[in-house]
Coordinates of C-alpha atoms in Angstrom, one line a residue:
X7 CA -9.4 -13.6 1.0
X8 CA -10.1 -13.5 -3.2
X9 CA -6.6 -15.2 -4.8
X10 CA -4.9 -14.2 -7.6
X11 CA -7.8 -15.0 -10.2
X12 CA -10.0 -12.7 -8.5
X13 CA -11.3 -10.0 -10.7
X14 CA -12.1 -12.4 -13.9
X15 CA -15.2 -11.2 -14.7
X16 CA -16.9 -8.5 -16.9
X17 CA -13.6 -6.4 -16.6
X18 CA -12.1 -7.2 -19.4
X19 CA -15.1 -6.4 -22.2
X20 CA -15.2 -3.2 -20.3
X21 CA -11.4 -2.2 -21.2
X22 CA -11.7 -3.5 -24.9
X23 CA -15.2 -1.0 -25.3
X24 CA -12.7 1.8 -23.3
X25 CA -10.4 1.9 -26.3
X26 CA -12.9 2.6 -28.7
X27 CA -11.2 6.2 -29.1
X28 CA -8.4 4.5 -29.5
X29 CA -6.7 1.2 -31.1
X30 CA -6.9 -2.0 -29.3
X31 CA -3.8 -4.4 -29.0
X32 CA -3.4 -8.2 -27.3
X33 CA -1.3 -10.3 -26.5
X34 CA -1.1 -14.2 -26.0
X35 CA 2.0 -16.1 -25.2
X36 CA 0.8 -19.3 -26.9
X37 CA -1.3 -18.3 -29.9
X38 CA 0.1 -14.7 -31.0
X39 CA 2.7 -13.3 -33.1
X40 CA 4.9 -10.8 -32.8
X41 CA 4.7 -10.5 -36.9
X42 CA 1.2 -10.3 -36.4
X43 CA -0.5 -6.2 -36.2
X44 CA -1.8 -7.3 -32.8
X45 CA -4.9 -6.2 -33.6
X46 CA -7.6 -8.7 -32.6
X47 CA -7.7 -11.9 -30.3
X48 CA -6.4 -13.8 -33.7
X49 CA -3.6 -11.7 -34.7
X50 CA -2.0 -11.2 -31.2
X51 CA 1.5 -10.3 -30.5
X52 CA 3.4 -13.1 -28.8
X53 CA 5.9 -11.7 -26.0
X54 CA 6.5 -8.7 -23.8
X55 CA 9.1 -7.3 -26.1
X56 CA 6.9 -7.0 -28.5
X57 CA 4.1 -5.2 -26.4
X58 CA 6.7 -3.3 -25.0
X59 CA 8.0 -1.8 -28.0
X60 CA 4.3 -0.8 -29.2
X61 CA 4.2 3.1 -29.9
X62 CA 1.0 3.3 -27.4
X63 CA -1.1 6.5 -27.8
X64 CA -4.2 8.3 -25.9
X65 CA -6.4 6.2 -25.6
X66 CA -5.0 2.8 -26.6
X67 CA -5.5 0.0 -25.2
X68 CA -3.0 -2.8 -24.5
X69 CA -4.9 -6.4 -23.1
X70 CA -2.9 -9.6 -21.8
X71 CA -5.1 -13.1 -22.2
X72 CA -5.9 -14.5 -19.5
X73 CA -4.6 -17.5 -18.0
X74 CA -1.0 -16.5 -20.2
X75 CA 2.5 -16.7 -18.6
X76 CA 5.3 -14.6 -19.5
X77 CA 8.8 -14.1 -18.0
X78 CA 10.7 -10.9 -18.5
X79 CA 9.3 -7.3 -18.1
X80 CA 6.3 -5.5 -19.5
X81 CA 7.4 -1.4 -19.7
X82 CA 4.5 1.0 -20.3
X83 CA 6.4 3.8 -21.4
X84 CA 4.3 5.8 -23.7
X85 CA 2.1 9.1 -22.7
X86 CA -1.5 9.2 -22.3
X87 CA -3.7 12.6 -21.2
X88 CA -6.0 13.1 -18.2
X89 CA -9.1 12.5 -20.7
X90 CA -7.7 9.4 -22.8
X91 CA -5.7 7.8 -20.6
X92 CA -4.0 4.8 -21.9
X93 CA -5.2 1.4 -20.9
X94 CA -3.6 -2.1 -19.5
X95 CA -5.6 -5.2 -19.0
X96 CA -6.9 -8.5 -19.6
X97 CA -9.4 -10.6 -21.3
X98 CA -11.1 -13.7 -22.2
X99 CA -11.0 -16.5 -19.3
X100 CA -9.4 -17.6 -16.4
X101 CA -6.2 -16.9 -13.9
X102 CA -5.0 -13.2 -14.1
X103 CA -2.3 -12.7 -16.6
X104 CA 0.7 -13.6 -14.6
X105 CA 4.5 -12.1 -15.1
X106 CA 6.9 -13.5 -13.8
X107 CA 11.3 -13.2 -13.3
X108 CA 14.0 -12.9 -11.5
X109 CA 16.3 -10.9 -14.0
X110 CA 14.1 -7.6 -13.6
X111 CA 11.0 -6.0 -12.0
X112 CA 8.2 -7.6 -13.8
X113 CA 5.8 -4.5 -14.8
X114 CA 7.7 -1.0 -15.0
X115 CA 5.6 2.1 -15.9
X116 CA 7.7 4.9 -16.7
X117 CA 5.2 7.0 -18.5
X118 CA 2.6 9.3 -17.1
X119 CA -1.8 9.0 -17.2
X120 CA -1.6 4.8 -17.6
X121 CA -4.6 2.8 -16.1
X122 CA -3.2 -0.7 -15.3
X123 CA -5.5 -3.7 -14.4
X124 CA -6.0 -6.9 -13.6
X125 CA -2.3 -8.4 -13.6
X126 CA -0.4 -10.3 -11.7
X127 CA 3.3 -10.1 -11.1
X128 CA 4.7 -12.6 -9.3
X129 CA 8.3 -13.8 -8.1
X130 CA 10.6 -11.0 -9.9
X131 CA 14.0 -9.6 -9.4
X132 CA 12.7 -6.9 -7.1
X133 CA 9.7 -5.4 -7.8
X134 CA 6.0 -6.4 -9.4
X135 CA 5.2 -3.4 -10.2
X136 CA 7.4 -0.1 -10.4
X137 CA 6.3 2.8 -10.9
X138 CA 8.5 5.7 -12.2
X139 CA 6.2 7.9 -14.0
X140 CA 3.4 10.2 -12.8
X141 CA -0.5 10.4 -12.9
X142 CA -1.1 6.5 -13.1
X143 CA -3.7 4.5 -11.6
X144 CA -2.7 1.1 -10.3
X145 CA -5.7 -1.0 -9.7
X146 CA -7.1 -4.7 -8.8
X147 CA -3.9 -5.3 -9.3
X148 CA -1.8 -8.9 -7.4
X149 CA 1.8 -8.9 -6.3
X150 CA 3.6 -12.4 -4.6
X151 CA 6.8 -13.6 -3.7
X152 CA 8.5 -10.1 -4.4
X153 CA 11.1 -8.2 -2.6
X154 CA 8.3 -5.2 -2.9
X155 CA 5.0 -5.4 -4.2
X156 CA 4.4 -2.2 -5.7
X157 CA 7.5 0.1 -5.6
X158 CA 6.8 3.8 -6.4
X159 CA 10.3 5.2 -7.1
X160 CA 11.8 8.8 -6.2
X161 CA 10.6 9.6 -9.9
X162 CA 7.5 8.5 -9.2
X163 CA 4.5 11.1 -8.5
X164 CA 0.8 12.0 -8.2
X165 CA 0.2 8.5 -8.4
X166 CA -2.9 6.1 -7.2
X167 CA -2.6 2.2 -6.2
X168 CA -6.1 1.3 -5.1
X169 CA -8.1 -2.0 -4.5
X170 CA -5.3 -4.1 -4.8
X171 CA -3.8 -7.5 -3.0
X172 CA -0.5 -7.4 -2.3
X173 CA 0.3 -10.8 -0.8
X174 CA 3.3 -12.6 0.4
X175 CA 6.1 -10.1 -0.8
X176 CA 8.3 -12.0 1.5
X177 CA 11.8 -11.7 0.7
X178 CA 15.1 -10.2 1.6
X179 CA 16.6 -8.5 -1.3
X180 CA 20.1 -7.6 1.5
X181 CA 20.1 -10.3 4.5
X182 CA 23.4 -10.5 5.4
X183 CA 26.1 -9.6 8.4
X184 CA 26.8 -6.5 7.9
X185 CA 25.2 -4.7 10.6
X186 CA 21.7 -2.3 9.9
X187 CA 21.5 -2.9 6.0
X188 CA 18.7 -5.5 5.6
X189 CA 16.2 -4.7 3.2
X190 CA 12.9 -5.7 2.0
X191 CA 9.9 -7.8 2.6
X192 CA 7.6 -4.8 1.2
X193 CA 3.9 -4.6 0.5
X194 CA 4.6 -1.1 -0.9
X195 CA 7.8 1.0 -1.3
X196 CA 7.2 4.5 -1.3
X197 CA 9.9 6.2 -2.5
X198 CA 8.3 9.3 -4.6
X199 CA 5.9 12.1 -3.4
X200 CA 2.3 12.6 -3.4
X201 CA 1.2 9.1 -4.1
X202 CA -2.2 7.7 -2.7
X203 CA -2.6 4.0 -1.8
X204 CA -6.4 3.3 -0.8
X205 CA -8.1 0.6 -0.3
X206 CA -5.7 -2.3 -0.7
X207 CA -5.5 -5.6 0.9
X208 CA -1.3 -5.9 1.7
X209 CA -1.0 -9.5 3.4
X210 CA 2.7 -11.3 4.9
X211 CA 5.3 -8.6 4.4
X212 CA 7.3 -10.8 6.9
X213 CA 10.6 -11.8 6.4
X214 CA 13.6 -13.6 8.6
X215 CA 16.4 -11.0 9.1
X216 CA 20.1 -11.6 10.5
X217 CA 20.1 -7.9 11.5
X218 CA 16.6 -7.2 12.9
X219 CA 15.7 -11.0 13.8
X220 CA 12.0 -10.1 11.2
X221 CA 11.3 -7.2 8.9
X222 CA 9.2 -6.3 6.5
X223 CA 6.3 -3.4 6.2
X224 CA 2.7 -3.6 4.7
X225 CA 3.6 0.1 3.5
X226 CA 7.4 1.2 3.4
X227 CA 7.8 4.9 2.7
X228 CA 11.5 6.3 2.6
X229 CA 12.2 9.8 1.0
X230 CA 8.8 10.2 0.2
X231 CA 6.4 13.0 0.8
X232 CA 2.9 14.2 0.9
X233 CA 1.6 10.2 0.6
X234 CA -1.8 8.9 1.6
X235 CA -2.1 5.8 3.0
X236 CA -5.4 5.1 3.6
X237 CA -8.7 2.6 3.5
X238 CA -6.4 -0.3 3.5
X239 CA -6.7 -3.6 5.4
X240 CA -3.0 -5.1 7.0
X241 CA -2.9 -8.7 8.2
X242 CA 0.0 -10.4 9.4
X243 CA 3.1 -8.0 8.3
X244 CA 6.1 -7.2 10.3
X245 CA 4.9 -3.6 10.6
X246 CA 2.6 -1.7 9.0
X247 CA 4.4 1.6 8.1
X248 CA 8.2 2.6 9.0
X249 CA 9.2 6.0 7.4
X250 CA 12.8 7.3 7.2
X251 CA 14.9 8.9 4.6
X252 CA 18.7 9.6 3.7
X253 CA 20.7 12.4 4.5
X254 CA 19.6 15.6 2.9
X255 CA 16.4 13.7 1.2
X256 CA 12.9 14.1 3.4
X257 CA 10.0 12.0 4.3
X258 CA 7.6 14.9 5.4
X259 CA 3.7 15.5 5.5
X260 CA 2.7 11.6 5.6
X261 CA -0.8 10.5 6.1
X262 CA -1.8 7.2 7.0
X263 CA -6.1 7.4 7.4
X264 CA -8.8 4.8 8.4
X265 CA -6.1 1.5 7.9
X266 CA -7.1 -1.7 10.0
X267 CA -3.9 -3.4 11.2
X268 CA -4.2 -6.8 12.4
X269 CA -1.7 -9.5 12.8
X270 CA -1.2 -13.3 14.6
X271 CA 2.7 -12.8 14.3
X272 CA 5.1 -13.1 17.5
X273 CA 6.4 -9.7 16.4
X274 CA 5.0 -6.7 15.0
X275 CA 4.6 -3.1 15.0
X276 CA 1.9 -0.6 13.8
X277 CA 4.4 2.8 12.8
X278 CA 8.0 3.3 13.3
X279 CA 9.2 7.0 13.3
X280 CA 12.1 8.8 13.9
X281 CA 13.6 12.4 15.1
X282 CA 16.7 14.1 14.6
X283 CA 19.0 12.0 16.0
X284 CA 18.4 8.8 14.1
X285 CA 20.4 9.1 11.0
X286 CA 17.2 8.5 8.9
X287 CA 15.6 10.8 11.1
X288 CA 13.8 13.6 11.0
X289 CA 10.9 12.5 9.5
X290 CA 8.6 15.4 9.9
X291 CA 4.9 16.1 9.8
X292 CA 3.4 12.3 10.2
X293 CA -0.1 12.0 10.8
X294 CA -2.2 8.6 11.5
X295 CA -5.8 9.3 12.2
X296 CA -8.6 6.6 12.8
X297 CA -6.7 3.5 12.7
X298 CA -7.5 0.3 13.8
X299 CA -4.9 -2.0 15.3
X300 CA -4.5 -4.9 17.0
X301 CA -1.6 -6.9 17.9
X302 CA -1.6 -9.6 20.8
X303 CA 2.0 -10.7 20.7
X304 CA 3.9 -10.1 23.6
X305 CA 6.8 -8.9 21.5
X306 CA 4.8 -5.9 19.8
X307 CA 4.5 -2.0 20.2
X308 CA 2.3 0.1 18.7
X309 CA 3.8 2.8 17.6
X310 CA 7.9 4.1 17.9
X311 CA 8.8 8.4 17.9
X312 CA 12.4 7.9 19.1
X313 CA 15.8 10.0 18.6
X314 CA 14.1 13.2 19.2
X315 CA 10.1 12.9 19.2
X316 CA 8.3 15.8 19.0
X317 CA 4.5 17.1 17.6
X318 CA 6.0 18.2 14.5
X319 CA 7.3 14.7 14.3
X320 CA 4.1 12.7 15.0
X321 CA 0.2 13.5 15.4
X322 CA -2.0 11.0 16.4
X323 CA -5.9 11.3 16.6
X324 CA -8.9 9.4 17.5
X325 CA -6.8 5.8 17.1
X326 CA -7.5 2.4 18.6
X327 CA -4.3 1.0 19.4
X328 CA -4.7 -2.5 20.8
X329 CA -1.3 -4.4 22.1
X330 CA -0.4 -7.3 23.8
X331 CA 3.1 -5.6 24.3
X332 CA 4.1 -1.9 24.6
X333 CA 1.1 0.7 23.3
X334 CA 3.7 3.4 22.6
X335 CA 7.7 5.1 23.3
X336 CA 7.9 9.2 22.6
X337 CA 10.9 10.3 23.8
X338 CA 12.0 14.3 23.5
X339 CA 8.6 16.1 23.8
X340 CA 6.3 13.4 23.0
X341 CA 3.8 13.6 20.5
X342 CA 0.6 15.1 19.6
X343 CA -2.2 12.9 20.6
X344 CA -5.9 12.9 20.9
X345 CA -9.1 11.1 21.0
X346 CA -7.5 7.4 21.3
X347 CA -8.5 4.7 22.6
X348 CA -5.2 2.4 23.9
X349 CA -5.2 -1.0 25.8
X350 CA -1.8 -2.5 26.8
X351 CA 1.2 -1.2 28.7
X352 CA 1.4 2.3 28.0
X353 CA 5.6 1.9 27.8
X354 CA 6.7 5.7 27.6
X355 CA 3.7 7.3 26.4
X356 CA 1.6 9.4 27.9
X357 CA -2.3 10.0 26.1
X358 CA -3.4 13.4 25.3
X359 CA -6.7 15.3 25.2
X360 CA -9.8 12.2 25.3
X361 CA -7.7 9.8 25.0
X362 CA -8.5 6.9 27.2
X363 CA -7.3 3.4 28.3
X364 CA -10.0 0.6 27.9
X365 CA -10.6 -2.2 25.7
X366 CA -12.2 -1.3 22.8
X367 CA -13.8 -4.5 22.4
X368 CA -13.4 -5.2 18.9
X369 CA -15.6 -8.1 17.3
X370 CA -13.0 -10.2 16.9
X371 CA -8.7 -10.4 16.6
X372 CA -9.5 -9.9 12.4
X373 CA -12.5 -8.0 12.9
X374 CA -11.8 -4.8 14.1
X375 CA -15.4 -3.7 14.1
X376 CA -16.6 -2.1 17.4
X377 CA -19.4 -4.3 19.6
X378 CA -22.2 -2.4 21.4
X379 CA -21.0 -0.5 24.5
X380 CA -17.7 0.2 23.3
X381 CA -15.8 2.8 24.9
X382 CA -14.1 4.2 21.6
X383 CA -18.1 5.0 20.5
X384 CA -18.0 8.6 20.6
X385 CA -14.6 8.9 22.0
X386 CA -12.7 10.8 19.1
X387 CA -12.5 14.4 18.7
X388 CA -14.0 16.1 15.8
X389 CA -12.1 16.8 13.1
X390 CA -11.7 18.6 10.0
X391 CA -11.3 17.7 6.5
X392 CA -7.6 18.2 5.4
X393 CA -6.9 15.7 8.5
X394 CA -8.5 12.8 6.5
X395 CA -6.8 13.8 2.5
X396 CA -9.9 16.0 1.6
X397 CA -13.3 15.6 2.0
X398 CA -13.5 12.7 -0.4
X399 CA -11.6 10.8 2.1
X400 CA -14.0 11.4 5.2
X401 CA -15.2 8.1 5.3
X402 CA -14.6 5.2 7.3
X403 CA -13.3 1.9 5.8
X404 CA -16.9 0.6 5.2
X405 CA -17.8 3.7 3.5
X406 CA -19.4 5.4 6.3
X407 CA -19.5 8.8 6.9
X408 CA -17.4 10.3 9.9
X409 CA -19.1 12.9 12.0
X410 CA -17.1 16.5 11.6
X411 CA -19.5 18.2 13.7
X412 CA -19.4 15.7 17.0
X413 CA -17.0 13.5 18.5
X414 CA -16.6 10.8 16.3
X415 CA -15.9 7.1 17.1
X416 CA -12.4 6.5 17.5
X417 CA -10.8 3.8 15.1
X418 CA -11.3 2.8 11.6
X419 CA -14.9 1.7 12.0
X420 CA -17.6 4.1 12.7
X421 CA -20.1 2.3 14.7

């Protein structure tokens, strides 16, 4: 797994030639000054105030040294365009530049067409990074110790948070006696609508819980619609997606696409769900298609449609759903399922058109590649583009193609 330095190499001359239709501005918590224009490597700006406060324009640039420690919050709150976007990152040599904090969420963008890079925020008040603006692109980006990695808030829209780590967002912001109010333990809080997260490695969102024993999710989304979850790699989180929201609100039309789920926890889950009767229920329209999952803890389930299940609750199609405990509960009608591949006790689920029970015979408990002879090889059903995000996103998580004409394999590896 790359660490926290990982991404320390010919990034950052990259982002200082990108601001060449704009100015370039740096900062260094040792050697700058915040009387200083900020304006080259030897007249930086000292602190995060200062950065913060910058009247950033189209095509600006804003670069952290590396191997600098701040404590406090960076806020990007200027506007940048489609075309000249503006620019966060790093440069010279060494360890990502690392915020850090508990007063306050550590990174906050609040304005709309930012491209953030190659920070990491580390052990603040709630969030790493939170996003409340629109049209930004979060990437190679590291989040630890957090409440939630990467929060997207209800403001937040038409957002992307690719290629990043989110590791070891492992606290509790509530964990108290009061009954069914725990909270936290987040890869990625989803609380805004038509956000993509692609390609990202979200590692130990796994936390103790006095009202749920663990919790914790890889990829939290609550009042959130239209999101795409997709490309990522999950290891070792309580669950990988739970999706609810309050009354009135909605958490409709949610994609999760080509994710491999993997975990050596005692207790885990793939996707929690809910109808009508829950009281964060109905979450409506939820589609997972060609993941990859495997849990061999006793106390696991695949996935949950309770309190009123029903197709326009939950579609599943051309899954691998691997379980040492329960593969699924439906309740109601059940769900809409196809072209899965399940091994475990089936609980109160029953498989739809081609889906089968077999082992899928993974490579290995981490790698969810298939071996030759594999009964998910050609299993899937065939399957159009909007299913996937667009045709962009009709890939497998190594890039491959998948088949739209023939059945497919099932899972998030094409063979």
């Amino acid at each position: 797994m790359a660490g926290p330095q990982a991404g320390t190499g010919r990034a950052a001359p990259d982002l200082e030639r990108s601001g060449a239709a704009g100015k370039v501005f740096y900062v260094d918590p040792r050697e700058g000054d915040d009387e200083a224009p900020g304006t080259s490597p030897g007249k930086a700006w000292r602190s995060l105030e200062r950065a913060s406060s910058a009247r950033l324009r189209p095509g600006d640039t804003l670069l952290l040294k590396r191997g600098g420690k701040w404590k406090g919050t960076l806020t990007l709150k200027g506007k940048g365009t489609s075309a000249r976007p503006i620019t966060v990152g790093a440069y010279g040599k060494g360890a990502r530049p690392k915020i850090s904090g508990r007063e306050d969420d550590c990174v906050v963008v609040t304005g709309s067409y930012w491209r953030v890079s190659e920070l990491r925020a580390s052990d603040c008040g709630w969030a790493g990074f939170r996003v409340d603006g629109r049209h930004n692109d979060l990437w190679d980006l590291y989040a630890d110790r957090n409440v939630t990695g990467v929060w997207i808030s209800e403001r937040g829209g038409r957002n992307v948070l690719r290629n990043s780590q989110m590791v070891g967002n492992d606290r509790m912001s509530v964990d108290d006696p009061e009954p069914d109010n725990d909270s936290g333990a987040f890869g990625v809080l989803l609380n805004g609508d038509d956000n993509r997260v692609v390609g990202n490695l979200i590692v130990g969102s796994y936390a103790a819980s006095q009202d749920y024993v663990t919790d914790g999710a890889a990829v939290e989304i609550y009042d959130g619609d239209r999101n795409i979850v997709a490309h990522n790699v999950a290891r070792d989180n309580e669950t990988f997606t739970e999706l609810g929201h309050r009354p009135g609100a909605t958490s409709d039309g949610n994609l999760f696409a080509n994710n491999v789920v993997t975990s050596s926890r005692k207790r885990g889950s793939f996707l929690i769900t809910r109808g009508a009767g829950h009281i964060v229920g109905p979450v409506r329209g939820t589609v997972a298609v060609h993941n990859s999952v495997y849990l061999p803890a006793r106390e696991t389930i695949g996935f949950s449609c309770a309190d009123g299940c029903s197709t326009k609750v939950l579609r599943l199609r051309n899954n691998i759903v691997k379980i040492g405990g329960t593969v699924g509960f439906e309740d109601g009608s059940g769900i809409d399922d196809a072209g899965g591949v399940y091994d475990g006790k089936l609980g109160e689920f029953k498989p739809g058109h081609r889906s089968i029970r077999a082992d899928p015979r993974f490579v290995s408990r981490r790698d969810l590649r298939l071996r030759e002879g594999s009964p998910a090889i050609g299993q899937g059903v065939p399957l159009g583009a909007s299913w996937y995000g667009g045709a962009s996103m009709a890939h497998d998580v190594a890039g491959r193609a998948i088949r739209r004409s023939k059945n497919p394999d099932a899972g998030a590896y094409q063979y």
